[in-house]
Coordinates of C-alpha atoms in Angstrom, one line a residue:
Chain O
M26 CA 125.9 42.1 114.5
D27 CA 124.9 41.8 111.1
M28 CA 124.0 45.3 109.6
T29 CA 123.2 43.9 106.0
D30 CA 120.5 46.3 105.1
H31 CA 117.4 44.0 105.0
P32 CA 114.6 45.5 102.9
A33 CA 112.0 44.0 106.3
K34 CA 114.4 45.6 109.1
I35 CA 113.3 49.0 108.8
V36 CA 115.4 49.8 112.3
Q37 CA 118.8 48.8 113.4
V38 CA 120.7 49.4 116.1
A39 CA 123.7 47.3 116.6
D40 CA 125.8 48.3 120.0
V41 CA 125.0 51.6 120.4
V42 CA 127.3 53.6 123.0
K43 CA 126.0 57.1 125.0
T44 CA 127.5 59.0 127.4
Y45 CA 126.4 62.5 128.9
Q46 CA 128.2 64.5 131.0
Q47 CA 126.4 65.7 134.2
G48 CA 128.8 68.6 135.8
S49 CA 132.0 66.1 136.8
V50 CA 129.7 63.4 137.2
A51 CA 129.7 60.5 133.7
V52 CA 126.0 59.2 133.2
H53 CA 126.4 55.7 130.7
A54 CA 122.6 56.7 129.3
L55 CA 123.7 53.5 126.5
R56 CA 125.8 50.8 126.9
G57 CA 126.5 48.3 124.1
V58 CA 122.6 48.3 122.8
S59 CA 122.0 46.0 119.7
L60 CA 118.7 46.4 117.8
S61 CA 115.9 45.4 115.6
V62 CA 112.0 46.2 114.4
E63 CA 110.8 45.2 111.8
K64 CA 108.7 47.1 109.5
G65 CA 105.4 47.1 110.5
E66 CA 106.3 46.9 114.3
F67 CA 104.5 48.0 117.3
T68 CA 107.0 47.7 119.7
A69 CA 107.6 49.3 123.4
L70 CA 110.5 50.8 124.3
A71 CA 109.7 50.0 128.2
G72 CA 111.9 51.2 132.1
P73 CA 112.3 52.8 134.6
S74 CA 112.7 57.0 134.5
G75 CA 116.6 56.9 133.6
S76 CA 116.3 53.4 132.3
G77 CA 117.7 54.7 128.1
K78 CA 114.6 54.0 126.4
T79 CA 113.8 58.4 125.8
T80 CA 117.7 58.9 124.9
L81 CA 117.5 54.9 122.8
L82 CA 114.7 57.1 120.8
N83 CA 116.1 59.8 120.3
I84 CA 118.8 58.8 118.6
I85 CA 117.0 56.0 116.4
G86 CA 114.8 59.3 115.5
G87 CA 118.3 60.5 114.5
L88 CA 117.6 63.3 117.1
D89 CA 120.7 62.6 118.8
K90 CA 124.4 61.1 118.1
A91 CA 125.5 58.3 120.0
D92 CA 128.8 58.6 121.2
A93 CA 129.7 54.2 119.6
G94 CA 127.7 51.9 117.8
E95 CA 125.9 51.8 114.0
I96 CA 122.0 52.9 113.6
T97 CA 120.6 52.2 110.3
V98 CA 117.0 54.0 109.8
D99 CA 115.3 53.0 106.6
G100 CA 118.4 52.1 104.5
N101 CA 120.4 54.8 106.3
R102 CA 123.6 54.6 107.9
F103 CA 123.8 57.9 110.6
N104 CA 127.5 57.3 110.7
E105 CA 127.6 58.4 107.0
M106 CA 125.2 61.2 107.9
R107 CA 125.6 64.5 107.9
D108 CA 122.8 66.8 109.8
S109 CA 120.4 68.2 107.1
D110 CA 120.8 65.1 105.9
L111 CA 119.7 63.5 109.0
A112 CA 116.9 65.9 108.9
R113 CA 115.7 65.1 106.1
L114 CA 115.0 61.7 107.2
R115 CA 112.9 62.5 109.4
L116 CA 111.1 64.6 107.6
Y117 CA 110.3 62.4 105.0
K118 CA 111.0 59.2 107.2
I119 CA 109.5 59.5 110.5
G120 CA 106.9 60.3 112.6
F121 CA 107.0 61.4 115.9
V122 CA 104.7 62.0 119.0
F123 CA 106.0 63.3 122.7
Q124 CA 104.8 62.7 125.8
S125 CA 103.5 66.3 126.2
Y126 CA 102.1 67.3 122.2
N127 CA 104.4 69.8 121.3
L128 CA 102.0 70.5 118.8
I129 CA 102.6 74.7 117.2
P130 CA 100.3 76.6 119.2
V131 CA 100.0 79.4 117.0
L132 CA 98.7 76.4 114.4
S133 CA 95.2 75.5 113.8
A134 CA 95.1 71.6 114.2
V135 CA 95.0 71.1 110.3
E136 CA 97.7 72.8 109.9
N137 CA 99.1 71.4 112.4
V138 CA 99.1 68.4 110.5
E139 CA 99.6 70.1 107.4
Y140 CA 102.9 71.4 108.8
V141 CA 104.5 68.8 108.0
M142 CA 103.7 68.0 104.3
L143 CA 104.6 72.3 103.8
L144 CA 107.9 71.7 104.9
Q145 CA 108.3 68.8 101.7
G146 CA 107.1 71.2 99.3
I147 CA 103.3 69.4 99.4
S148 CA 100.6 71.7 97.6
R149 CA 98.3 73.7 99.6
K150 CA 95.2 71.0 97.9
E151 CA 97.1 68.4 98.6
R152 CA 97.9 69.0 102.1
R153 CA 95.3 70.0 103.6
D154 CA 92.9 67.4 101.8
R155 CA 95.3 64.5 103.2
S156 CA 94.9 66.8 106.7
R157 CA 92.3 66.7 106.7
A158 CA 91.5 63.2 105.8
I159 CA 93.2 61.3 108.6
L160 CA 92.3 63.8 111.5
D161 CA 88.7 62.7 110.7
D162 CA 90.8 59.1 110.7
V163 CA 91.5 60.0 114.8
E164 CA 88.7 60.9 115.3
L165 CA 88.7 64.5 114.4
S166 CA 86.2 65.3 112.2
G167 CA 85.3 68.9 112.9
K168 CA 87.2 69.6 114.7
Y169 CA 89.8 71.1 112.0
D170 CA 90.2 74.8 112.8
R171 CA 90.5 75.0 116.6
R172 CA 94.2 75.9 118.3
P173 CA 96.0 73.7 120.5
H174 CA 94.7 75.4 123.3
E175 CA 91.1 75.0 122.2
L176 CA 91.5 70.9 122.7
S177 CA 91.8 68.4 125.6
G178 CA 94.3 66.0 126.5
G179 CA 93.9 63.4 124.3
Q180 CA 92.1 65.5 121.5
Q181 CA 96.1 67.0 121.6
Q182 CA 97.5 63.8 121.3
R183 CA 94.8 62.3 118.2
V184 CA 96.5 65.3 116.4
A185 CA 100.4 64.5 117.4
V186 CA 99.8 61.2 116.5
A187 CA 97.7 62.4 112.7
R188 CA 100.6 64.7 111.9
A189 CA 103.1 62.3 112.2
I190 CA 101.7 59.4 110.3
V191 CA 100.4 62.7 107.0
S192 CA 103.2 62.1 105.3
N193 CA 103.6 58.2 105.3
P194 CA 107.0 57.9 107.6
A195 CA 108.8 54.9 107.7
I196 CA 108.2 54.9 111.7
V197 CA 106.6 56.8 113.6
L198 CA 109.1 57.0 117.3
A199 CA 106.2 58.3 120.7
D200 CA 108.0 59.4 123.6
E201 CA 105.7 57.9 126.3
P202 CA 102.6 59.1 124.5
T203 CA 100.1 59.1 127.1
A204 CA 102.0 59.8 129.9
N205 CA 100.2 63.2 130.3
L206 CA 96.1 61.4 129.9
D207 CA 94.1 59.6 131.2
S208 CA 94.3 56.3 131.7
E209 CA 90.8 55.8 129.1
T210 CA 92.1 58.5 126.8
G211 CA 95.4 57.2 126.4
R212 CA 93.8 53.6 125.8
G213 CA 91.5 55.8 123.1
L214 CA 95.0 56.4 122.0
L215 CA 96.8 53.2 121.7
E216 CA 93.4 51.6 120.5
M217 CA 93.9 54.6 117.6
M218 CA 97.9 53.8 116.9
R219 CA 97.0 50.7 117.0
E220 CA 94.8 50.6 114.4
M221 CA 97.1 53.0 112.3
N222 CA 99.7 49.9 112.9
V223 CA 97.0 47.3 112.2
S224 CA 95.2 49.5 108.8
K225 CA 98.5 51.6 106.9
S226 CA 100.8 49.6 108.3
V227 CA 103.0 52.7 109.9
T228 CA 105.9 50.4 112.8
F229 CA 104.9 52.4 116.1
I230 CA 108.1 52.5 118.3
F231 CA 107.5 53.7 122.0
S232 CA 109.2 54.7 124.8
T233 CA 107.1 53.8 128.3
H234 CA 107.2 53.0 131.8
D235 CA 102.6 52.5 131.4
R236 CA 101.7 48.5 132.2
M237 CA 98.8 49.8 129.8
V238 CA 101.1 50.5 126.8
M239 CA 103.5 47.3 127.6
E240 CA 100.2 45.2 127.1
Y241 CA 98.7 47.4 123.9
A242 CA 102.3 46.3 122.8
R243 CA 103.6 43.4 120.2
R244 CA 106.6 43.2 121.1
L245 CA 108.5 44.1 124.5
V246 CA 111.5 45.4 124.8
R247 CA 112.7 46.6 128.4
I248 CA 115.9 48.1 128.7
R249 CA 117.4 48.5 132.0
D250 CA 120.5 50.3 133.1
G251 CA 121.5 51.1 129.1
Q252 CA 121.8 47.5 128.0
V253 CA 118.1 46.0 125.9
A254 CA 117.9 43.6 128.9
D255 CA 114.9 41.8 127.7
D256 CA 113.2 41.2 124.6
I257 CA 109.4 39.8 123.8
L258 CA 107.4 39.1 120.8
K259 CA 104.4 38.4 122.0
Chain P
M6 CA 101.7 79.6 105.6
H7 CA 105.0 80.6 106.8
T8 CA 104.3 84.1 106.4
A9 CA 100.5 84.1 108.3
L10 CA 103.2 81.3 111.4
A11 CA 105.2 84.6 111.3
W12 CA 102.8 87.1 112.1
R13 CA 100.5 84.8 114.3
N14 CA 103.9 84.5 116.0
I15 CA 104.2 88.1 116.5
W16 CA 101.1 88.8 118.3
R17 CA 101.4 85.6 120.6
N18 CA 103.2 88.0 123.1
P19 CA 100.7 91.5 122.4
R20 CA 102.9 93.3 125.7
R21 CA 105.8 92.7 124.0
T22 CA 105.3 93.6 120.2
A23 CA 103.9 96.6 120.9
V24 CA 107.5 97.5 123.5
I25 CA 108.8 96.8 120.4
L26 CA 106.6 98.1 117.3
A27 CA 106.6 101.3 119.7
A28 CA 110.8 101.0 119.4
I29 CA 110.2 101.3 116.0
I30 CA 108.0 104.3 115.2
I31 CA 109.3 106.4 118.2
G32 CA 112.9 105.3 116.3
V33 CA 111.5 106.2 112.2
W34 CA 110.2 108.7 113.6
A35 CA 113.0 109.9 115.2
M36 CA 114.8 109.7 112.0
I37 CA 111.7 111.6 109.6
F38 CA 110.7 113.9 111.6
L39 CA 114.0 115.8 114.3
G40 CA 115.9 115.2 110.1
S41 CA 113.5 117.4 108.5
L42 CA 113.8 119.7 111.3
M43 CA 117.4 119.3 110.7
R44 CA 117.1 119.2 106.7
G45 CA 114.4 122.6 107.6
M46 CA 116.8 124.6 109.1
A47 CA 119.6 124.0 106.9
G48 CA 117.8 125.0 104.0
G49 CA 116.9 128.3 105.8
M50 CA 119.9 128.8 106.5
V51 CA 120.8 128.5 103.1
K52 CA 118.1 130.3 102.3
N53 CA 118.1 133.6 105.1
A54 CA 121.9 133.2 103.6
I55 CA 120.8 134.3 99.5
D56 CA 118.0 136.4 100.1
T57 CA 119.9 138.5 103.0
L58 CA 121.4 140.3 99.6
T59 CA 123.6 137.6 98.1
G60 CA 121.2 136.3 96.1
H61 CA 123.0 132.7 93.6
I62 CA 125.0 134.2 91.2
Q63 CA 127.3 138.4 92.2
I64 CA 128.9 140.2 89.2
H65 CA 131.5 142.8 90.8
Q66 CA 134.7 144.9 89.3
K67 CA 137.2 142.6 90.3
G68 CA 139.1 143.5 93.8
Y69 CA 135.6 144.3 95.7
R70 CA 135.4 141.1 97.3
S71 CA 138.5 140.5 99.4
D72 CA 138.3 144.9 100.1
P73 CA 134.7 145.6 99.6
A74 CA 135.7 149.7 98.9
I75 CA 134.3 151.9 97.2
E76 CA 137.5 152.3 94.8
Y77 CA 136.2 149.0 93.3
T78 CA 133.3 150.1 92.2
M79 CA 131.8 149.6 89.0
T80 CA 131.5 152.5 87.1
D81 CA 130.2 152.0 83.4
P82 CA 127.8 148.8 84.6
E83 CA 125.9 150.0 81.9
P84 CA 127.1 147.3 79.3
V85 CA 126.6 144.2 81.4
L86 CA 123.3 144.4 82.7
S87 CA 121.9 144.5 79.1
D88 CA 123.7 141.8 77.9
L89 CA 122.2 139.9 81.1
D90 CA 118.4 139.3 79.7
A91 CA 120.6 137.7 76.9
I92 CA 122.5 135.9 79.0
L93 CA 120.7 134.5 82.0
P94 CA 117.8 130.7 81.8
P95 CA 114.4 132.7 81.3
G96 CA 112.9 133.9 84.6
S97 CA 115.7 134.2 86.1
D98 CA 115.9 138.8 87.2
W99 CA 118.8 140.9 88.5
A100 CA 119.7 144.2 90.6
G101 CA 122.5 146.5 90.9
R102 CA 123.1 147.5 94.1
V103 CA 125.5 150.3 95.9
R104 CA 127.1 148.7 99.1
V105 CA 129.3 150.0 101.3
H106 CA 130.1 150.7 105.1
A107 CA 128.8 154.0 106.7
M108 CA 128.6 155.2 109.7
A109 CA 124.0 155.7 111.3
N110 CA 124.2 158.6 113.8
N111 CA 121.6 160.1 115.1
A112 CA 121.9 162.0 118.7
R113 CA 122.3 159.2 120.5
H114 CA 124.2 156.3 119.0
S115 CA 125.8 155.3 116.0
A116 CA 126.8 151.5 114.9
G117 CA 128.5 150.6 111.8
V118 CA 126.2 149.7 109.2
A119 CA 126.2 148.5 105.0
F120 CA 124.9 151.0 103.3
V121 CA 122.7 149.8 100.5
G122 CA 121.3 151.7 97.3
I123 CA 118.5 149.1 95.7
D124 CA 116.4 149.6 93.3
P125 CA 112.5 149.8 94.7
E126 CA 111.1 147.6 91.5
T127 CA 114.5 145.1 91.2
E128 CA 115.4 144.6 94.5
P129 CA 112.6 142.9 96.1
L130 CA 113.3 139.9 92.8
V131 CA 116.5 139.5 94.2
S132 CA 116.9 139.7 98.7
F133 CA 114.3 139.6 101.0
I134 CA 113.6 144.0 101.1
G135 CA 110.9 144.9 99.4
P136 CA 106.7 145.8 100.9
E137 CA 105.6 142.4 101.6
T138 CA 108.9 142.5 105.1
L139 CA 107.7 146.3 106.3
I140 CA 106.3 146.3 108.9
E141 CA 106.0 150.8 109.5
G142 CA 105.8 153.1 106.9
R143 CA 106.1 152.6 102.8
Y144 CA 108.1 151.5 100.7
L145 CA 110.5 153.1 98.6
Q146 CA 109.1 155.1 95.3
K147 CA 111.5 156.1 92.3
D148 CA 111.9 159.3 93.5
D149 CA 113.1 159.2 96.5
S150 CA 115.3 160.5 97.7
N151 CA 115.6 161.2 101.5
A152 CA 113.8 158.7 102.2
I153 CA 116.1 155.5 103.8
L154 CA 114.0 152.5 105.8
V155 CA 115.6 150.6 108.6
G156 CA 115.6 147.3 110.2
K157 CA 113.6 147.2 113.7
A158 CA 116.3 146.1 116.1
L159 CA 117.9 149.1 114.0
L160 CA 114.5 151.1 115.1
E161 CA 114.6 150.0 118.4
K162 CA 118.6 150.4 119.2
F163 CA 119.0 153.3 118.1
E164 CA 115.5 154.3 120.4
T165 CA 114.2 156.0 117.4
H166 CA 110.9 156.2 114.9
L167 CA 109.5 156.3 111.7
G168 CA 109.9 160.4 110.8
Y169 CA 112.9 160.6 112.2
K170 CA 116.1 161.7 110.4
L171 CA 119.3 159.5 110.1
V172 CA 122.6 160.7 109.0
L173 CA 125.3 158.3 107.4
M174 CA 128.8 158.7 106.5
A175 CA 130.3 157.4 104.1
Q176 CA 133.3 157.1 101.8
D177 CA 132.8 158.4 98.6
A178 CA 134.2 158.1 94.9
D179 CA 136.8 161.0 95.8
R180 CA 137.8 159.2 98.8
E181 CA 136.4 162.4 100.7
V182 CA 134.3 161.8 103.7
A183 CA 130.1 162.1 102.7
S184 CA 126.7 162.5 105.2
R185 CA 123.6 163.5 104.3
A186 CA 120.7 162.9 107.1
F187 CA 117.6 160.8 105.7
R188 CA 114.2 160.6 106.6
I189 CA 112.8 157.1 108.3
T190 CA 110.0 156.1 105.5
G191 CA 110.2 152.7 107.0
V192 CA 110.6 149.8 109.2
F193 CA 111.5 146.3 107.8
D194 CA 110.9 142.9 109.4
A195 CA 113.7 141.0 108.7
E196 CA 114.2 136.6 109.2
M197 CA 117.9 137.1 111.1
A198 CA 117.8 139.9 113.7
A199 CA 121.4 141.1 112.4
A200 CA 119.5 141.6 109.4
E201 CA 117.2 144.2 111.5
K202 CA 120.5 145.8 112.2
G203 CA 123.6 145.3 109.8
F204 CA 121.3 147.0 106.6
V205 CA 119.6 150.1 105.7
F206 CA 118.6 151.4 102.2
V207 CA 118.0 153.9 100.3
N208 CA 116.9 154.8 96.6
R209 CA 120.2 154.4 94.5
S210 CA 120.5 157.5 92.8
A211 CA 120.5 159.1 96.1
A212 CA 122.5 156.4 97.2
Q213 CA 125.5 157.3 94.1
K214 CA 125.3 160.4 94.2
M215 CA 125.6 161.3 97.7
L216 CA 129.0 158.8 97.4
K217 CA 129.8 161.1 93.7
M218 CA 129.2 157.0 92.1
G219 CA 127.2 158.4 88.8
R220 CA 126.1 155.9 87.5
G221 CA 128.4 152.7 89.6
L222 CA 127.4 150.3 91.4
S223 CA 128.6 147.3 93.6
E224 CA 127.5 144.1 92.8
I225 CA 124.9 143.2 90.4
A226 CA 123.0 140.4 92.3
I227 CA 121.3 137.4 90.2
V228 CA 118.0 134.7 91.3
L229 CA 118.1 131.8 88.8
P230 CA 114.8 130.1 88.5
D231 CA 116.7 127.5 89.5
R232 CA 119.3 126.4 92.2
E233 CA 121.0 123.7 89.9
K234 CA 121.4 125.8 87.3
V235 CA 124.3 128.2 89.3
P236 CA 127.1 126.8 88.6
A237 CA 126.6 126.2 84.8
T238 CA 125.2 130.1 84.9
A239 CA 128.6 131.5 86.5
E240 CA 130.6 130.1 84.4
I241 CA 129.0 131.7 80.6
L242 CA 129.1 134.6 82.8
K243 CA 132.8 133.8 83.5
Q244 CA 133.0 133.9 79.9
K245 CA 130.9 136.7 79.1
L246 CA 132.0 139.2 80.8
P247 CA 135.5 141.2 80.4
D248 CA 138.2 140.2 82.5
H249 CA 137.5 143.1 84.9
Y250 CA 134.7 141.7 86.6
E251 CA 134.5 138.8 88.5
V252 CA 131.8 136.5 89.1
H253 CA 131.3 134.5 91.8
T254 CA 128.2 131.5 92.3
W255 CA 126.6 131.6 95.9
Q256 CA 128.6 128.7 97.0
E257 CA 131.5 130.7 96.8
L258 CA 130.2 134.5 98.9
L259 CA 129.0 131.6 101.8
S260 CA 131.5 129.1 102.0
A261 CA 130.8 128.1 105.1
I262 CA 127.5 127.8 104.7
A263 CA 128.4 125.5 101.5
G264 CA 131.1 123.6 103.3
Y265 CA 128.4 122.6 106.0
L266 CA 126.3 121.4 103.3
E267 CA 128.1 119.5 101.9
I268 CA 128.5 117.9 104.7
F269 CA 124.9 117.5 105.9
D270 CA 124.2 114.2 104.3
G271 CA 126.9 113.0 106.6
F272 CA 125.0 114.1 109.5
M273 CA 122.8 112.7 108.9
L274 CA 122.7 108.9 108.0
L275 CA 125.3 109.3 111.8
W276 CA 121.7 110.6 113.1
Y277 CA 119.9 108.0 111.9
L278 CA 122.6 105.7 113.3
I279 CA 122.5 106.3 116.1
I280 CA 118.5 105.9 116.6
F281 CA 119.6 102.6 115.4
I282 CA 121.4 101.9 117.7
A283 CA 119.3 102.5 119.9
M284 CA 116.6 100.9 118.8
G285 CA 118.9 98.4 118.0
F286 CA 119.5 97.4 121.4
G287 CA 115.9 96.9 122.2
I288 CA 115.2 95.0 119.4
V289 CA 118.0 92.5 119.6
N290 CA 116.8 92.3 123.1
T291 CA 112.7 91.6 122.8
I292 CA 113.6 89.3 119.5
L293 CA 115.8 86.6 121.5
M294 CA 113.9 87.4 124.6
A295 CA 110.8 86.4 121.7
V296 CA 113.4 83.2 120.2
F297 CA 114.1 82.0 124.5
E298 CA 111.0 81.8 124.8
R299 CA 110.0 79.0 122.0
M300 CA 113.3 77.2 122.0
R301 CA 111.1 74.2 122.8
E302 CA 109.0 75.6 120.1
F303 CA 112.2 75.7 117.5
G304 CA 113.5 71.9 118.7
V305 CA 110.2 70.4 117.9
L306 CA 110.2 72.5 114.0
K307 CA 113.3 70.3 114.1
A308 CA 112.3 67.4 115.2
L309 CA 109.7 67.2 111.8
G310 CA 112.3 67.7 109.4
M311 CA 112.4 71.7 109.4
R312 CA 116.2 72.8 108.6
P313 CA 118.9 75.2 110.5
W314 CA 118.8 77.5 107.4
W315 CA 114.6 77.4 107.4
I316 CA 114.0 78.6 111.7
V317 CA 116.4 81.2 110.8
R318 CA 113.9 82.5 108.2
G319 CA 111.3 82.3 110.2
V320 CA 112.3 84.4 112.5
L321 CA 113.6 86.9 110.2
T322 CA 110.7 86.3 108.5
E323 CA 109.0 87.2 111.8
S324 CA 111.3 90.5 112.5
C325 CA 110.8 91.7 108.6
L326 CA 106.0 91.8 109.9
L327 CA 107.6 93.8 112.9
L328 CA 109.8 96.1 111.1
L329 CA 107.6 97.3 108.5
L330 CA 104.9 97.5 110.4
G331 CA 107.2 99.6 111.9
M332 CA 108.3 101.6 109.7
A333 CA 104.6 102.0 108.2
A334 CA 103.8 103.6 111.3
G335 CA 106.5 105.5 111.7
N336 CA 106.4 106.9 108.2
L337 CA 102.7 107.9 109.0
L338 CA 103.7 109.5 112.2
S339 CA 106.2 111.9 110.4
L340 CA 104.1 112.9 107.4
G341 CA 102.1 113.3 110.0
S342 CA 103.6 115.1 112.0
I343 CA 105.6 117.1 109.7
F344 CA 102.1 117.0 107.6
L345 CA 100.3 119.6 110.7
L346 CA 103.8 121.1 111.3
S347 CA 104.3 123.0 107.6
H348 CA 101.1 123.7 108.1
A349 CA 100.9 125.2 111.8
G350 CA 103.5 127.7 110.3
G351 CA 107.0 125.9 111.8
I352 CA 108.7 126.1 115.4
D353 CA 110.5 129.6 117.0
L354 CA 113.5 128.9 118.1
S355 CA 113.9 132.5 119.0
A356 CA 111.7 131.4 122.7
F357 CA 114.3 128.9 123.5
A358 CA 117.8 130.2 121.6
A359 CA 117.9 133.5 122.1
G360 CA 120.3 135.3 119.4
I361 CA 119.7 132.2 117.7
E362 CA 119.2 134.0 114.5
Y363 CA 123.6 135.1 114.9
S364 CA 124.2 131.9 113.2
G365 CA 122.4 132.3 110.3
V366 CA 119.4 129.7 110.7
S367 CA 116.1 130.9 110.6
R368 CA 113.6 131.9 113.5
I369 CA 110.9 129.8 112.3
V370 CA 112.2 126.7 111.5
L371 CA 110.0 124.7 108.5
P372 CA 110.0 120.7 108.4
V373 CA 111.2 119.7 104.9
L374 CA 110.8 116.3 103.4
N375 CA 113.7 115.0 101.3
R376 CA 112.5 112.0 99.6
Q377 CA 116.1 110.6 100.4
D378 CA 116.3 110.6 103.8
L379 CA 113.1 109.2 103.7
V380 CA 114.5 106.1 101.5
T381 CA 117.5 106.8 103.7
A382 CA 116.0 106.4 106.6
N383 CA 114.2 103.3 105.7
L384 CA 116.8 100.7 104.1
V385 CA 118.7 101.9 107.5
V386 CA 116.0 100.2 110.3
F387 CA 114.9 97.9 107.5
F388 CA 118.5 96.4 106.3
L389 CA 119.7 96.8 109.8
G390 CA 117.2 95.4 111.9
L391 CA 117.6 93.2 109.3
L392 CA 120.3 92.9 110.8
I393 CA 120.5 92.6 114.2
S394 CA 117.9 89.5 113.8
L395 CA 120.1 87.3 112.4
Y396 CA 122.5 86.9 115.3
P397 CA 118.9 86.3 117.9
A398 CA 117.5 84.0 114.7
I399 CA 121.1 82.1 114.3
K400 CA 121.6 80.9 117.9
A401 CA 117.5 79.8 117.6
A402 CA 118.7 77.2 114.5
R403 CA 121.8 76.3 116.2
F404 CA 120.1 74.7 118.7
T405 CA 120.0 70.4 118.7
P406 CA 116.3 69.7 118.5
V407 CA 117.1 67.6 122.0
Q408 CA 118.5 70.5 123.7
A409 CA 116.1 72.8 122.3
M410 CA 113.4 70.4 123.5
T411 CA 114.7 70.7 127.1
H412 CA 115.7 74.1 127.6
I413 CA 113.2 75.9 130.0

């Protein structure tokens, strides 16, 4: 596959292989996956449990390392990067939304959103202003100071989305973002993310096995047995 | 915000935080308060020894120290005595004594004692004996020729009473056995029972007359206003006094105690380390538990772009806050305990350990707070506390985000 940097291609994955060892059994999570995602896409990686979609998402996010293949995100080749470089890339270029929200329980909604900017060294006032603005965008005005346990699942996931996009990352990776939400809340969240995708040109890549998420996606990449089975642009 | 996050994290599990704080508080208290008692015991031991007729510096006839016999009397001490005020630092006190071994007898008992002839006016300035230590009768007067002061313990041992006679026998300057009876006019109470049994005091002129010493003295005891000035003053005395005199500091006279004091700081540090080791296991265990509980969260933070070093810093900030809180409370508790015990008059150890006074330790132990001990104890807790917290902190930082997020 041609891995020449292309400004429009925000993610390029070529022939990625990942094998886990579970006891004495080798589990082939990814068997030579290749994929390109362009800026502004709203892509779903779909497949049943164990298909390798979360592994692929983790590898694109630099959370896990591939055994073979090449990964480039926003022009950064992972093969040439150290752990600290990957951490820096995640901090500035990649936003994450997790299935179980993973907010920091002792921080309020606004502080959770601020935290990434704190790590980036942004001033207190700017942090606070941007966090409040983004929370307003995800319809959480007036809930700035609530701790995660004082918010519903849907609200927590909105805070997680706000945290993921507040520092204008190149991509947002969302691992089954609606899995813990009821369908109505999940739909609201998807609409909100789609709105962010359109209005702020944020690139989203989801992993999901939820039919509703697949319907919302503008591109659907089906993963089966560690390989790309299908790639549909709607 | 890092500090605020650390502060909130430590209160996530208040019970666990209370346990770790209790461990630090008790540890700091044990270090400082019990350390102050040890310091008080050591200080009391030195004070007792100095008060028990040692003083800070003593002047003798050459040879007296190795053989404290009447032959080594300072036969003409007047020139020395008249120079002392000029040589010694302002505020110093001194007293000349006659001091020989003697046998005390009454109708029922006899015992060896130190027979001491004192100047009733100057002696209280340099040793424990004086009007304040008398519990019965009266103190010596300038013209008393028959009066003798005995200790409470000797009085009980001899089954005698105030006003009764006590016969003393000792070798005089002519190497003859001198013997005469004195009447018990006062009974003193000393810090140590050994002093009550071991010393009897008469007027210096009476002792000189009985022992045919003329105006001779056995020793001159000096107490300086500041113990730190002892070495320099002793050096000056050695240079200025004639060669047939010898000058000894209290460290030379009480070499065992001086040696003990030299290694005392080492003991204190060892004491701190032993307590810290016990406390340290608790700290590491509890922080490790807290870290493992939040492993998933560390994974999230790493996924968000937090570098391993920042995770180490976060865990260390939490330890730092716990240590500072524990140390503040531990210091307050220690200072409060020391204050209360000082005002309550100290701890009377005689009830716990009979015969403790023979080791030179006071029956009443008062805590002594030494600034250096306070600083050392706090530094040991703080820096070793942070050092051992590095282990759970590094453990938290080493997990990869995926490992950490899948950690159960």
